[in-house]
Tab-separated table of C-alpha atoms in Angstrom:
chain	number	residue	atom	x	y	z
F	1	ASP	CA	75.095	103.155	119.447
F	2	VAL	CA	73.356	105.245	116.796
F	3	VAL	CA	73.210	103.603	113.373
F	4	LEU	CA	72.890	105.703	110.227
F	5	THR	CA	71.433	103.928	107.201
F	6	GLN	CA	72.170	105.517	103.826
F	7	THR	CA	70.242	104.699	100.679
F	8	PRO	CA	70.985	103.981	97.968
F	9	SER	CA	74.460	102.518	98.326
F	10	ILE	CA	75.177	103.226	94.655
F	11	LEU	CA	73.615	106.036	92.626
F	12	SER	CA	74.038	106.290	88.859
F	13	ALA	CA	73.323	109.671	87.335
F	14	THR	CA	73.820	111.646	84.158
F	15	ILE	CA	75.315	115.109	84.105
F	16	GLY	CA	72.575	117.621	84.868
F	17	GLN	CA	70.313	115.114	86.594
F	18	SER	CA	68.987	115.911	90.062
F	19	VAL	CA	69.486	113.198	92.674
F	20	SER	CA	68.787	112.593	96.367
F	21	ILE	CA	70.454	110.523	99.065
F	22	SER	CA	68.627	109.404	102.197
F	23	CYS	CA	70.129	109.055	105.679
F	24	ARG	CA	67.992	107.492	108.389
F	25	SER	CA	69.028	107.368	112.031
F	26	SER	CA	68.172	104.709	114.592
F	27	GLN	CA	67.529	107.503	117.123
F	28	SER	CA	66.398	111.095	116.942
F	29	LEU	CA	69.318	113.429	116.287
F	30	LEU	CA	67.650	116.423	117.944
F	31	ASP	CA	69.940	117.437	120.787
F	32	SER	CA	68.790	118.876	124.101
F	33	ASP	CA	70.360	122.188	123.053
F	34	GLY	CA	67.929	122.424	120.142
F	35	ASN	CA	70.458	121.647	117.431
F	36	THR	CA	70.436	118.610	115.167
F	37	TYR	CA	74.015	117.543	114.558
F	38	LEU	CA	73.719	115.956	111.132
F	39	TYR	CA	76.407	116.534	108.510
F	40	TRP	CA	77.078	115.519	104.909
F	41	PHE	CA	80.502	114.916	103.381
F	42	LEU	CA	81.814	114.138	99.911
F	43	GLN	CA	84.961	112.088	99.486
F	44	ARG	CA	86.385	112.178	95.987
F	45	PRO	CA	88.728	109.350	94.974
F	46	GLY	CA	92.089	109.648	96.716
F	47	GLN	CA	91.056	112.723	98.690
F	48	SER	CA	90.081	113.590	102.239
F	49	PRO	CA	86.405	114.076	103.050
F	50	GLN	CA	84.989	117.517	102.281
F	51	ARG	CA	82.187	118.888	104.408
F	52	LEU	CA	79.175	119.891	102.303
F	53	ILE	CA	76.393	120.473	104.830
F	54	TYR	CA	76.365	121.078	108.585
F	55	LEU	CA	73.501	121.105	111.072
F	56	VAL	CA	71.142	119.453	108.558
F	57	SER	CA	70.789	122.256	106.048
F	58	ASN	CA	73.631	124.781	106.286
F	59	LEU	CA	75.899	124.970	103.249
F	60	GLY	CA	79.596	124.687	104.004
F	61	SER	CA	82.016	127.414	102.958
F	62	GLY	CA	82.692	127.365	99.226
F	63	VAL	CA	80.149	124.604	98.558
F	64	PRO	CA	78.040	125.178	95.424
F	65	ASN	CA	74.378	125.927	96.050
F	66	ARG	CA	73.266	122.979	93.924
F	67	PHE	CA	73.771	121.005	97.152
F	68	SER	CA	71.032	121.194	99.759
F	69	GLY	CA	70.176	119.321	102.937
F	70	SER	CA	66.873	118.801	104.687
F	71	GLY	CA	65.179	116.678	107.302
F	72	SER	CA	64.553	116.384	110.992
F	73	GLY	CA	64.486	113.855	113.794
F	74	THR	CA	65.558	110.594	112.185
F	75	ASP	CA	65.143	111.233	108.439
F	76	PHE	CA	67.481	113.363	106.391
F	77	THR	CA	68.118	114.000	102.709
F	78	LEU	CA	70.944	115.423	100.632
F	79	LYS	CA	69.874	116.719	97.218
F	80	ILE	CA	72.075	117.637	94.293
F	81	SER	CA	70.189	119.825	91.808
F	82	GLY	CA	72.039	119.175	88.592
F	83	VAL	CA	74.948	116.747	88.993
F	84	GLU	CA	78.294	117.921	87.660
F	85	ALA	CA	81.328	115.761	86.919
F	86	GLU	CA	83.175	117.064	89.983
F	87	ASP	CA	80.384	115.716	92.214
F	88	LEU	CA	81.353	112.088	91.622
F	89	GLY	CA	82.617	110.222	94.661
F	90	VAL	CA	81.264	108.789	97.910
F	91	TYR	CA	78.822	110.721	100.070
F	92	TYR	CA	78.629	110.151	103.816
F	93	CYS	CA	76.196	111.388	106.411
F	94	MET	CA	77.471	111.738	109.968
F	95	GLN	CA	75.803	112.424	113.296
F	96	ALA	CA	77.387	114.138	116.269
F	97	THR	CA	74.435	114.213	118.665
F	98	HIS	CA	75.136	110.842	120.287
F	99	ALA	CA	78.922	110.502	120.086
F	100	TYR	CA	79.900	110.260	116.400
F	101	THR	CA	78.724	107.885	113.704
F	102	PHE	CA	79.086	107.825	109.940
F	103	GLY	CA	76.757	106.231	107.454
F	104	ALA	CA	78.159	103.515	105.192
F	105	GLY	CA	78.332	105.836	102.203
F	106	THR	CA	76.634	106.343	98.842
F	107	LYS	CA	78.754	106.118	95.723
F	108	LEU	CA	77.694	108.552	93.013
F	109	GLU	CA	78.797	107.413	89.588
F	110	LEU	CA	78.126	108.398	85.985
F	111	LYS	CA	75.432	106.465	84.181
T	1	GLN	CA	95.123	129.332	106.522
T	2	VAL	CA	94.055	126.258	108.478
T	3	GLN	CA	96.180	123.207	107.786
T	4	LEU	CA	96.602	119.795	109.381
T	5	LYS	CA	99.193	117.196	108.487
T	6	GLU	CA	99.497	113.655	109.770
T	7	SER	CA	102.790	111.819	110.131
T	8	GLY	CA	103.639	108.340	111.277
T	9	PRO	CA	105.489	105.095	110.621
T	10	GLY	CA	103.493	103.672	107.706
T	11	LEU	CA	104.093	100.059	108.740
T	12	VAL	CA	103.514	98.613	112.202
T	13	GLN	CA	103.877	95.017	113.307
T	14	PRO	CA	100.923	93.198	114.870
T	15	SER	CA	100.647	93.638	118.649
T	16	GLN	CA	102.854	96.723	118.531
T	17	THR	CA	101.921	100.338	119.319
T	18	LEU	CA	100.994	102.935	116.719
T	19	SER	CA	102.132	106.516	117.240
T	20	LEU	CA	100.826	109.261	114.968
T	21	THR	CA	101.359	113.015	115.033
T	22	CYS	CA	99.050	115.688	113.669
T	23	THR	CA	100.785	119.030	113.160
T	24	VAL	CA	98.421	121.942	112.777
T	25	SER	CA	98.749	125.544	111.654
T	26	GLY	CA	96.432	128.493	111.242
T	27	PHE	CA	94.568	127.893	114.485
T	28	SER	CA	95.125	127.324	118.191
T	29	LEU	CA	94.685	123.976	119.911
T	30	THR	CA	93.553	125.793	123.040
T	31	SER	CA	90.558	127.189	121.151
T	32	ASN	CA	89.658	124.245	118.900
T	33	SER	CA	89.209	120.503	119.148
T	34	VAL	CA	91.037	118.022	116.931
T	35	HIS	CA	89.546	114.662	116.046
T	36	TRP	CA	90.955	111.496	114.510
T	37	VAL	CA	88.980	109.548	111.893
T	38	ARG	CA	90.148	106.391	110.154
T	39	GLN	CA	89.233	104.598	106.941
T	40	PRO	CA	90.206	101.004	106.137
T	41	PRO	CA	91.205	100.607	102.479
T	42	GLY	CA	88.109	100.651	100.289
T	43	LYS	CA	85.761	101.037	103.261
T	44	GLY	CA	83.903	103.764	105.145
T	45	LEU	CA	84.822	106.314	107.785
T	46	GLU	CA	85.108	105.594	111.510
T	47	TRP	CA	85.444	108.184	114.258
T	48	VAL	CA	88.379	107.328	116.481
T	49	GLY	CA	88.548	110.027	119.135
T	50	ALA	CA	89.035	113.676	119.993
T	51	ILE	CA	90.953	116.091	122.177
T	52	TRP	CA	89.021	119.179	123.124
T	53	SER	CA	90.222	122.728	123.502
T	54	GLY	CA	90.515	122.334	127.266
T	55	GLY	CA	92.582	119.168	126.899
T	56	SER	CA	89.954	116.579	127.785
T	57	THR	CA	89.492	113.584	125.515
T	58	ASP	CA	86.761	111.338	124.144
T	59	TYR	CA	87.291	107.965	122.508
T	60	ASN	CA	85.370	105.530	120.349
T	61	SER	CA	84.007	103.032	122.846
T	62	ALA	CA	85.248	100.109	120.736
T	63	LEU	CA	88.829	101.432	120.815
T	64	LYS	CA	88.930	103.099	124.218
T	65	SER	CA	90.949	100.436	126.014
T	66	ARG	CA	93.772	100.708	123.437
T	67	LEU	CA	93.737	104.408	122.640
T	68	SER	CA	95.303	107.578	123.964
T	69	ILE	CA	95.156	111.092	122.476
T	70	SER	CA	97.304	113.922	123.805
T	71	ARG	CA	98.795	117.189	122.607
T	72	ASP	CA	101.664	119.642	122.878
T	73	THR	CA	100.154	123.099	122.440
T	74	SER	CA	103.566	124.778	122.247
T	75	LYS	CA	104.344	122.727	119.146
T	76	SER	CA	100.784	122.767	117.754
T	77	GLN	CA	100.796	118.979	117.685
T	78	VAL	CA	98.253	116.319	118.568
T	79	PHE	CA	99.315	112.731	119.201
T	80	LEU	CA	97.485	109.444	118.782
T	81	LYS	CA	98.739	106.265	120.409
T	82	MET	CA	97.028	102.941	119.914
T	83	ASN	CA	98.401	99.725	121.340
T	84	SER	CA	97.919	96.028	120.575
T	85	LEU	CA	97.500	96.706	116.882
T	86	GLN	CA	95.848	94.081	114.689
T	87	THR	CA	95.435	93.779	110.935
T	88	GLU	CA	91.941	95.270	111.273
T	89	ASP	CA	93.586	98.535	112.338
T	90	THR	CA	95.083	98.940	108.867
T	91	ALA	CA	93.599	102.206	107.608
T	92	ILE	CA	94.157	105.752	106.489
T	93	TYR	CA	94.184	107.887	109.622
T	94	PHE	CA	92.950	111.470	109.263
T	95	CYS	CA	93.190	114.274	111.771
T	96	THR	CA	90.559	116.941	111.430
T	97	ARG	CA	89.432	120.173	112.941
T	98	PHE	CA	85.973	118.765	112.919
T	99	THR	CA	84.179	119.032	110.624
T	100	ALA	CA	85.469	121.567	108.099
T	101	TYR	CA	89.222	121.036	107.912
T	102	TRP	CA	90.959	117.725	107.270
T	103	GLY	CA	94.503	116.554	106.836
T	104	GLN	CA	95.513	114.514	103.807
T	105	GLY	CA	95.617	111.336	105.879
T	106	THR	CA	98.372	108.833	106.522
T	107	LEU	CA	98.186	105.147	105.630
T	108	VAL	CA	99.032	102.758	108.439
T	109	THR	CA	99.527	99.126	107.517
T	110	VAL	CA	99.615	96.502	110.243
T	111	SER	CA	101.628	93.572	108.982
T	112	SER	CA	104.557	91.394	109.917
């Protein structure tokens, strides 16, 4: 099974600070169809997950452009350019190339 | 607009069978897949399984022997059945039109 390793597990930030979260896969996520099925979600306390990024770098509908995704193969990054209070919660990466696997999550909290 | 809503018993006894329903609106089950994802209290997300637009299914390999997903397209409902429940199955169960639309989730507690 594919394992996704997220770092850090906890991220402390101030409002306005730019931060990055890493997601590393135990196998390449490049599919034979040419797509890389890597997604990012944010789960705010008490809420369902919200999709932020799909296919590595595509911004989900209604998602602010301070969020961006990058990477290829086995290494991926989510960047938030200027954290806002509404961004606090747990971030998960997920792969859908080899069945479906979520990372363990990164909790973004206020410093 | 697209909506999904989970419903179920809330409390299930160990070794019994869990039955959940996901009622959808704003889209057709014959054109879209619906997935189930669960989250134990205070823990991360786990993919459970899916039913595809054509009616075929895929299951988490760790749960496959206990799991069944089906649907009634006329009622816009998707069903999850999991047998031989244990305390480790206690979780919030979400149905989702992967990956953009999610239900609010329903908490299932396995306890005697």
